[in-house]
Amino acid sequence: MLELVSDGVARKISASYSNRPSLYPDNNSLEKDYVVDRYLTKGFMPAVPFVARDTPIVAFGSCFAINISNYLDARGYNVLTKKDNKAYVTKMGDGIVHTSAIRQQFEWAWENVFPTEAMWEGYNHEEFGYSEEARLATKALFDAAEVFIITLGLSEIWYDEPTGEVFWRAPPKAKLDPARHKFRVASFAETKMNICNIRALIAKYNPNAKVVITVSPIPLAASFRPISCLSANAASKSIIRAAVDEFYRETKDGDENLYYFPSYDIVLYAFDNQFIPDRRHINGPVLDFNMKIFERYFCTPGIDDAELLASFRAAQAKDKDVAKNGQQSFVDYQKEKQNRREKALAERKAARLAVKAERRAAQIEARRALPPTAEHLERLAKRREQKASAKSVS
């Protein structure tokens, strides 16, 4: 064993290490100002940001994708999948959750390949057909995109056994045909192959586009496996994360447009109380910190290191607050956040009304200052005549 000092603390590591390794952070490590660079994002961030305000972005995949889309859109970036169009990656951008379904969208848009059966459904089981209008809208988005942000969510798949074609989600009970509709877990090999094919399609039809792959940290809501959902989720995420890692390691050196954003890794391992009481959705400060990491390293003008570190400290503070005061802390946080939002909306509304009233008063005053027109004098004369006539009649 060799002894070294890391973050001011003596540690022992195996003497077999020939070079300084990346050490797993302890609680002391997370208090350092260099925590983001050294322990959370090392090895994955681009050397130079490439997402400008007007850069066309297409972001879709699992439910975590909507957080990225909403954040960048609110910050003024050009998220095409937040605009009004007919593409399903806009309508269901956070509901196309497994790699097979994501791959289908690229094959459909660019190669006009789609299932022979009705396999695509919305949140309320509304059917999404394979109309040419929707395909061309999807193709237009994919052709225009300079950055793809693809979020992978789960490995559990429902499929049609005779054709092998996959559903976006579990088929509704009214349409379920047990004789042909089956359930399976996508293998590591299948998942990796889908990722490879997605990347190859983008390289073929939009070769200059950047591709950022993320893994959603949001667990399964339910599993169709005959085991606990907790264990099923662990396996589902592990398959995806391992497939992404191997694909990235094998291809990154020869692919300057490929990136991995470690949202899954950061959410799960940098915090202790990262979820709200449902244990699935990420609490606000942790989510905000993840989004700010993306903006800091991928976007320009972006934000600076000080703002990013302040966001991490806020997330840490909430983490510790929950550890001390329990889950009620999240309820109080959400109420406070909602109150702030409502107050901000009321203030903006009042400001708009004040500006409108000020403009109206200025317009009236400006009209009063103008000399009367011939038309105006004529209207006044007619009014006087009408009043005089009415008075004489009375």
Coordinates of C-alpha atoms in Angstrom, one line a residue:
M1 CA 0.0 0.0 0.0
L2 CA 1.0 3.6 -0.7
E3 CA 0.0 6.5 1.4
L4 CA -1.0 9.8 -0.3
V5 CA -2.8 12.9 0.8
S6 CA -6.0 13.7 -1.0
D7 CA -8.1 16.8 -0.2
G8 CA -6.0 17.2 2.9
V9 CA -6.7 13.7 4.2
A10 CA -4.2 10.8 4.2
R11 CA -5.4 7.8 2.2
K12 CA -3.9 4.4 1.4
I13 CA -4.1 3.0 -2.1
S14 CA -2.7 -0.1 -3.8
A15 CA 1.0 0.2 -4.8
S16 CA 0.1 -1.4 -8.1
Y17 CA -1.1 2.0 -9.3
S18 CA 1.6 3.4 -11.6
N19 CA -0.1 6.8 -11.9
R20 CA -2.4 8.9 -9.7
P21 CA -5.9 7.4 -10.0
S22 CA -9.2 9.1 -9.8
L23 CA -10.3 8.6 -6.2
Y24 CA -13.8 8.1 -5.0
P25 CA -14.9 11.3 -3.1
D26 CA -15.6 11.2 0.6
N27 CA -17.7 13.8 2.4
N28 CA -14.6 16.0 2.8
S29 CA -14.0 15.9 -0.9
L30 CA -17.4 17.2 -1.7
E31 CA -16.6 20.4 0.3
K32 CA -13.7 21.4 -1.9
D33 CA -14.2 24.2 -4.4
Y34 CA -12.9 22.0 -7.2
V35 CA -15.5 19.3 -6.5
V36 CA -17.3 19.7 -9.8
D37 CA -14.2 19.4 -12.1
R38 CA -12.4 16.7 -10.1
Y39 CA -15.2 14.5 -8.8
L40 CA -18.4 15.0 -10.8
T41 CA -17.6 15.8 -14.5
K42 CA -14.0 14.8 -15.0
G43 CA -13.3 13.3 -18.4
F44 CA -16.6 14.1 -20.0
M45 CA -17.0 17.9 -20.6
P46 CA -16.2 19.5 -23.9
A47 CA -13.0 21.6 -24.2
V48 CA -15.0 24.4 -25.7
P49 CA -18.8 25.1 -25.3
F50 CA -20.7 24.7 -28.6
V51 CA -24.4 25.5 -27.8
A52 CA -25.1 29.1 -28.5
R53 CA -28.4 30.8 -28.1
D54 CA -29.4 30.2 -31.7
T55 CA -28.0 26.6 -31.9
P56 CA -30.9 24.3 -33.0
I57 CA -31.3 21.6 -30.3
V58 CA -33.4 18.4 -30.5
A59 CA -33.8 16.8 -27.0
F60 CA -36.0 13.7 -26.4
G61 CA -36.1 10.3 -24.8
S62 CA -37.1 9.4 -21.3
C63 CA -39.0 11.6 -18.8
F64 CA -35.7 13.2 -17.7
A65 CA -35.4 14.7 -21.2
I66 CA -38.2 17.2 -20.4
N67 CA -36.1 18.7 -17.6
I68 CA -33.2 19.5 -20.0
S69 CA -35.6 20.8 -22.6
N70 CA -37.5 23.0 -20.2
Y71 CA -34.3 24.4 -18.6
L72 CA -32.6 25.3 -21.8
D73 CA -35.8 26.7 -23.3
A74 CA -36.4 28.9 -20.2
R75 CA -32.8 30.1 -20.5
G76 CA -33.3 31.3 -24.0
Y77 CA -31.7 28.5 -26.0
N78 CA -33.2 27.3 -29.3
V79 CA -34.8 24.0 -28.4
L80 CA -36.7 22.8 -31.5
T81 CA -38.6 20.2 -29.6
K82 CA -40.2 22.9 -27.4
K83 CA -41.7 24.6 -30.4
D84 CA -45.1 23.8 -32.0
N85 CA -44.8 21.1 -34.7
K86 CA -46.2 17.8 -35.7
A87 CA -43.2 15.6 -34.7
Y88 CA -43.8 12.9 -32.1
V89 CA -40.5 13.7 -30.5
T90 CA -42.1 17.0 -29.6
K91 CA -45.5 15.7 -28.5
M92 CA -44.0 12.7 -26.7
G93 CA -40.4 13.9 -26.2
D94 CA -40.2 12.6 -22.7
G95 CA -42.2 9.4 -23.3
I96 CA -40.0 7.6 -25.8
V97 CA -38.1 5.8 -23.1
H98 CA -36.1 2.8 -24.4
T99 CA -33.4 2.6 -27.0
S100 CA -35.5 0.6 -29.5
A101 CA -38.2 3.3 -29.5
I102 CA -35.6 6.1 -29.9
R103 CA -34.0 4.2 -32.7
Q104 CA -37.4 3.9 -34.4
Q105 CA -37.8 7.6 -34.6
F106 CA -34.5 8.1 -36.5
E107 CA -35.2 5.2 -38.9
W108 CA -38.7 6.5 -39.5
A109 CA -37.7 10.1 -40.1
W110 CA -34.7 9.4 -42.3
E111 CA -35.3 6.0 -43.9
N112 CA -39.1 5.8 -43.8
V113 CA -39.0 2.5 -41.8
F114 CA -41.8 2.0 -39.3
P115 CA -43.7 -0.9 -37.6
T116 CA -46.4 -2.8 -39.6
E117 CA -48.7 -2.8 -36.6
A118 CA -50.0 0.1 -34.5
M119 CA -47.3 0.3 -31.8
W120 CA -47.0 4.0 -30.9
E121 CA -49.4 5.4 -28.3
G122 CA -49.6 8.5 -26.2
Y123 CA -50.0 8.9 -22.4
N124 CA -53.7 8.4 -22.7
H125 CA -53.4 5.5 -25.1
E126 CA -54.2 7.7 -28.1
E127 CA -52.8 6.1 -31.2
F128 CA -49.9 7.8 -33.0
G129 CA -50.0 6.7 -36.6
Y130 CA -47.3 6.8 -39.2
S131 CA -48.6 9.8 -41.2
E132 CA -46.3 11.3 -43.8
E133 CA -46.9 14.7 -42.3
A134 CA -45.6 13.7 -38.9
R135 CA -42.6 11.9 -40.5
L136 CA -41.6 14.9 -42.5
A137 CA -42.0 17.1 -39.5
T138 CA -39.7 14.8 -37.6
K139 CA -37.2 14.7 -40.5
A140 CA -37.2 18.5 -40.6
L141 CA -36.3 18.6 -36.9
F142 CA -33.5 16.0 -37.3
D143 CA -32.2 17.7 -40.4
A144 CA -32.1 21.1 -38.7
A145 CA -30.6 20.0 -35.4
E146 CA -27.0 20.9 -34.7
V147 CA -27.1 19.2 -31.2
F148 CA -29.0 16.1 -30.2
I149 CA -29.6 15.4 -26.5
I150 CA -30.8 11.8 -26.2
T151 CA -31.9 10.6 -22.8
L152 CA -32.1 6.8 -22.2
G153 CA -34.6 5.7 -19.6
L154 CA -35.3 2.0 -19.2
S155 CA -34.6 -1.6 -20.5
E156 CA -38.1 -3.1 -20.1
I157 CA -39.9 -3.6 -23.4
W158 CA -43.3 -4.8 -24.6
Y159 CA -43.3 -6.2 -28.1
D160 CA -45.4 -8.0 -30.7
E161 CA -44.0 -11.5 -30.9
P162 CA -44.9 -12.4 -34.6
T163 CA -43.2 -9.3 -35.9
G164 CA -40.7 -8.5 -33.2
E165 CA -41.8 -4.9 -33.3
V166 CA -41.7 -2.9 -30.0
F167 CA -44.3 -0.7 -28.3
W168 CA -43.4 2.6 -26.9
R169 CA -44.9 1.5 -23.6
A170 CA -47.1 -1.3 -22.2
P171 CA -50.1 -1.9 -24.4
P172 CA -53.4 -0.9 -22.7
K173 CA -55.5 -3.7 -21.2
A174 CA -58.2 -3.3 -23.7
K175 CA -55.8 -4.0 -26.6
L176 CA -53.5 -6.5 -24.9
D177 CA -53.4 -9.8 -26.8
P178 CA -51.5 -12.3 -24.6
A179 CA -51.1 -14.6 -27.5
R180 CA -48.8 -12.1 -29.3
H181 CA -48.0 -9.2 -27.0
K182 CA -45.0 -10.2 -24.8
F183 CA -42.7 -8.6 -22.3
R184 CA -38.9 -8.8 -22.1
V185 CA -35.9 -7.0 -20.8
A186 CA -33.5 -5.6 -23.4
S187 CA -30.1 -7.2 -23.2
F188 CA -26.8 -5.4 -22.9
A189 CA -26.0 -6.4 -26.5
E190 CA -29.3 -5.2 -27.9
T191 CA -29.1 -1.9 -26.0
K192 CA -25.5 -1.2 -27.2
M193 CA -26.5 -2.2 -30.8
N194 CA -29.4 0.3 -30.7
I195 CA -27.1 3.1 -29.4
C196 CA -24.6 2.3 -32.2
N197 CA -27.3 2.4 -34.8
I198 CA -28.7 5.7 -33.5
R199 CA -25.2 7.2 -33.7
A200 CA -24.6 5.8 -37.2
L201 CA -27.9 7.2 -38.5
I202 CA -27.1 10.7 -37.2
A203 CA -23.6 10.4 -38.6
K204 CA -25.0 9.4 -42.0
Y205 CA -27.8 12.0 -42.4
N206 CA -26.6 14.9 -40.2
P207 CA -22.8 14.3 -40.0
N208 CA -21.9 17.6 -38.4
A209 CA -24.4 17.3 -35.5
K210 CA -23.1 16.9 -31.9
V211 CA -24.7 14.0 -30.0
V212 CA -25.0 14.2 -26.2
I213 CA -26.1 11.0 -24.5
T214 CA -27.5 11.0 -21.0
V215 CA -29.1 8.3 -18.8
S216 CA -32.2 9.2 -16.8
P217 CA -31.7 8.9 -13.0
I218 CA -35.5 8.6 -12.5
P219 CA -36.4 5.0 -11.5
L220 CA -39.1 2.8 -13.0
A221 CA -42.6 3.6 -11.8
A222 CA -43.4 -0.1 -12.0
S223 CA -41.9 -3.3 -13.4
F224 CA -43.6 -6.2 -15.2
R225 CA -40.9 -8.6 -14.0
P226 CA -41.9 -11.0 -11.2
I227 CA -39.4 -9.4 -8.8
S228 CA -39.4 -6.2 -6.7
C229 CA -39.4 -3.0 -8.8
L230 CA -36.4 -1.8 -6.8
S231 CA -34.3 -4.7 -8.1
A232 CA -35.8 -4.5 -11.6
N233 CA -34.9 -0.8 -11.7
A234 CA -31.3 -1.5 -10.6
A235 CA -30.9 -4.0 -13.5
S236 CA -32.6 -1.8 -16.0
K237 CA -30.4 1.2 -15.3
S238 CA -27.3 -0.9 -15.1
I239 CA -27.9 -2.4 -18.5
I240 CA -28.2 1.1 -20.1
R241 CA -25.4 2.7 -18.2
A242 CA -23.0 -0.2 -19.0
A243 CA -23.9 -0.2 -22.7
V244 CA -23.4 3.6 -22.9
D245 CA -20.1 3.3 -21.2
E246 CA -18.7 0.6 -23.4
F247 CA -20.0 2.3 -26.6
Y248 CA -18.5 5.6 -25.4
R249 CA -15.1 4.0 -24.6
E250 CA -14.9 2.2 -27.9
T251 CA -15.9 5.2 -30.1
K252 CA -15.1 8.5 -28.4
D253 CA -11.5 8.7 -29.5
G254 CA -12.6 8.5 -33.2
D255 CA -15.8 10.6 -32.8
E256 CA -15.3 14.2 -32.0
N257 CA -19.0 14.9 -32.0
L258 CA -20.0 12.4 -29.3
Y259 CA -20.4 13.3 -25.6
Y260 CA -21.7 11.8 -22.5
F261 CA -23.4 13.9 -19.8
P262 CA -23.2 12.2 -16.4
S263 CA -26.5 13.3 -14.9
Y264 CA -27.3 9.8 -13.7
D265 CA -24.0 9.4 -12.0
I266 CA -24.1 12.8 -10.3
V267 CA -27.7 12.5 -9.0
L268 CA -27.3 9.0 -7.6
Y269 CA -23.8 9.3 -6.1
A270 CA -23.1 12.9 -5.2
F271 CA -26.2 13.2 -2.9
D272 CA -27.9 11.3 -0.1
N273 CA -31.4 12.8 -0.3
Q274 CA -31.8 13.6 -4.0
F275 CA -35.4 12.5 -4.4
I276 CA -38.7 14.0 -3.2
P277 CA -41.0 11.8 -1.1
D278 CA -42.1 9.6 -4.0
R279 CA -38.4 8.4 -4.2
R280 CA -38.5 8.8 -8.0
H281 CA -38.5 12.5 -8.9
I282 CA -35.4 14.6 -8.2
N283 CA -35.6 17.5 -5.8
G284 CA -35.4 21.0 -7.2
P285 CA -31.9 22.1 -6.1
V286 CA -30.3 18.8 -7.3
L287 CA -32.1 19.1 -10.6
D288 CA -31.1 22.7 -11.0
F289 CA -27.5 21.9 -10.3
N290 CA -27.5 19.2 -13.0
M291 CA -28.9 21.6 -15.5
K292 CA -26.4 24.3 -14.6
I293 CA -23.5 21.8 -15.1
F294 CA -24.8 21.4 -18.7
E295 CA -25.1 25.1 -19.2
R296 CA -21.6 25.8 -17.7
Y297 CA -19.7 23.4 -19.9
F298 CA -21.8 23.0 -23.1
C299 CA -23.4 26.4 -23.6
T300 CA -22.2 29.9 -24.4
P301 CA -22.4 32.4 -22.9
G302 CA -23.4 29.9 -20.2
I303 CA -22.6 30.5 -16.6
D304 CA -19.3 30.9 -14.6
D305 CA -17.7 28.5 -12.1
A306 CA -18.8 30.6 -9.1
E307 CA -22.5 30.3 -10.1
L308 CA -22.1 26.6 -10.7
L309 CA -20.5 26.0 -7.3
A310 CA -23.2 28.1 -5.6
S311 CA -25.8 25.9 -7.2
F312 CA -24.0 22.8 -5.9
R313 CA -23.8 24.3 -2.4
A314 CA -27.5 25.0 -2.5
A315 CA -28.2 21.4 -3.5
Q316 CA -25.9 20.2 -0.7
A317 CA -27.7 22.4 1.8
K318 CA -31.1 21.0 0.8
D319 CA -29.6 17.5 1.1
K320 CA -28.5 18.1 4.6
D321 CA -31.7 19.9 5.5
V322 CA -33.7 16.8 4.5
A323 CA -31.3 14.5 6.4
K324 CA -31.9 16.7 9.5
N325 CA -35.6 17.6 9.2
G326 CA -37.0 14.8 7.2
Q327 CA -39.1 14.7 4.0
Q328 CA -41.4 17.4 5.2
S329 CA -38.5 19.7 4.2
F330 CA -39.4 18.9 0.5
V331 CA -43.0 19.9 1.1
D332 CA -42.0 23.1 2.6
Y333 CA -39.5 23.8 -0.2
Q334 CA -42.2 23.2 -2.8
K335 CA -44.6 25.5 -1.1
E336 CA -42.0 28.2 -0.8
K337 CA -41.0 27.7 -4.4
Q338 CA -44.7 28.0 -5.5
N339 CA -45.2 31.1 -3.4
R340 CA -42.1 32.7 -5.0
R341 CA -43.4 31.7 -8.5
E342 CA -46.8 33.2 -7.8
K343 CA -45.3 36.3 -6.4
A344 CA -43.0 36.7 -9.4
L345 CA -46.0 36.2 -11.8
A346 CA -48.1 38.8 -9.9
E347 CA -45.2 41.3 -10.0
R348 CA -44.7 40.7 -13.7
K349 CA -48.4 41.1 -14.3
A350 CA -48.6 44.3 -12.3
A351 CA -45.5 45.7 -14.1
R352 CA -47.1 44.9 -17.5
L353 CA -50.3 46.6 -16.4
A354 CA -48.4 49.6 -15.1
V355 CA -46.5 49.9 -18.4
K356 CA -49.7 49.6 -20.4
A357 CA -51.5 52.2 -18.3
E358 CA -48.5 54.6 -18.6
R359 CA -48.5 54.1 -22.4
R360 CA -52.3 54.7 -22.5
A361 CA -52.0 57.9 -20.5
A362 CA -49.1 59.1 -22.7
Q363 CA -51.2 58.5 -25.8
I364 CA -54.1 60.4 -24.4
E365 CA -51.9 63.3 -23.4
A366 CA -50.3 63.3 -26.8
R367 CA -53.6 63.5 -28.5
R368 CA -54.8 66.3 -26.2
A369 CA -51.7 68.3 -27.1
L370 CA -52.4 68.1 -30.8
P371 CA -54.4 70.8 -32.5
P372 CA -58.0 69.7 -33.4
T373 CA -58.4 68.3 -36.9
A374 CA -61.1 69.5 -39.3
E375 CA -62.9 66.1 -38.8
H376 CA -62.8 66.6 -35.0
L377 CA -64.2 70.1 -35.2
E378 CA -66.9 68.8 -37.5
R379 CA -67.9 66.1 -35.0
L380 CA -68.0 68.7 -32.2
A381 CA -70.2 70.9 -34.2
K382 CA -72.6 68.1 -34.9
R383 CA -72.8 67.2 -31.2
R384 CA -73.6 70.9 -30.4
E385 CA -76.3 70.9 -33.0
Q386 CA -77.8 67.7 -31.6
K387 CA -77.8 69.0 -28.1
A388 CA -79.3 72.3 -29.1
S389 CA -82.0 70.4 -31.1
A390 CA -82.8 68.2 -28.2
K391 CA -83.0 71.2 -25.9
S392 CA -85.4 73.0 -28.2
V393 CA -87.7 70.0 -28.5
S394 CA -87.8 69.5 -24.7

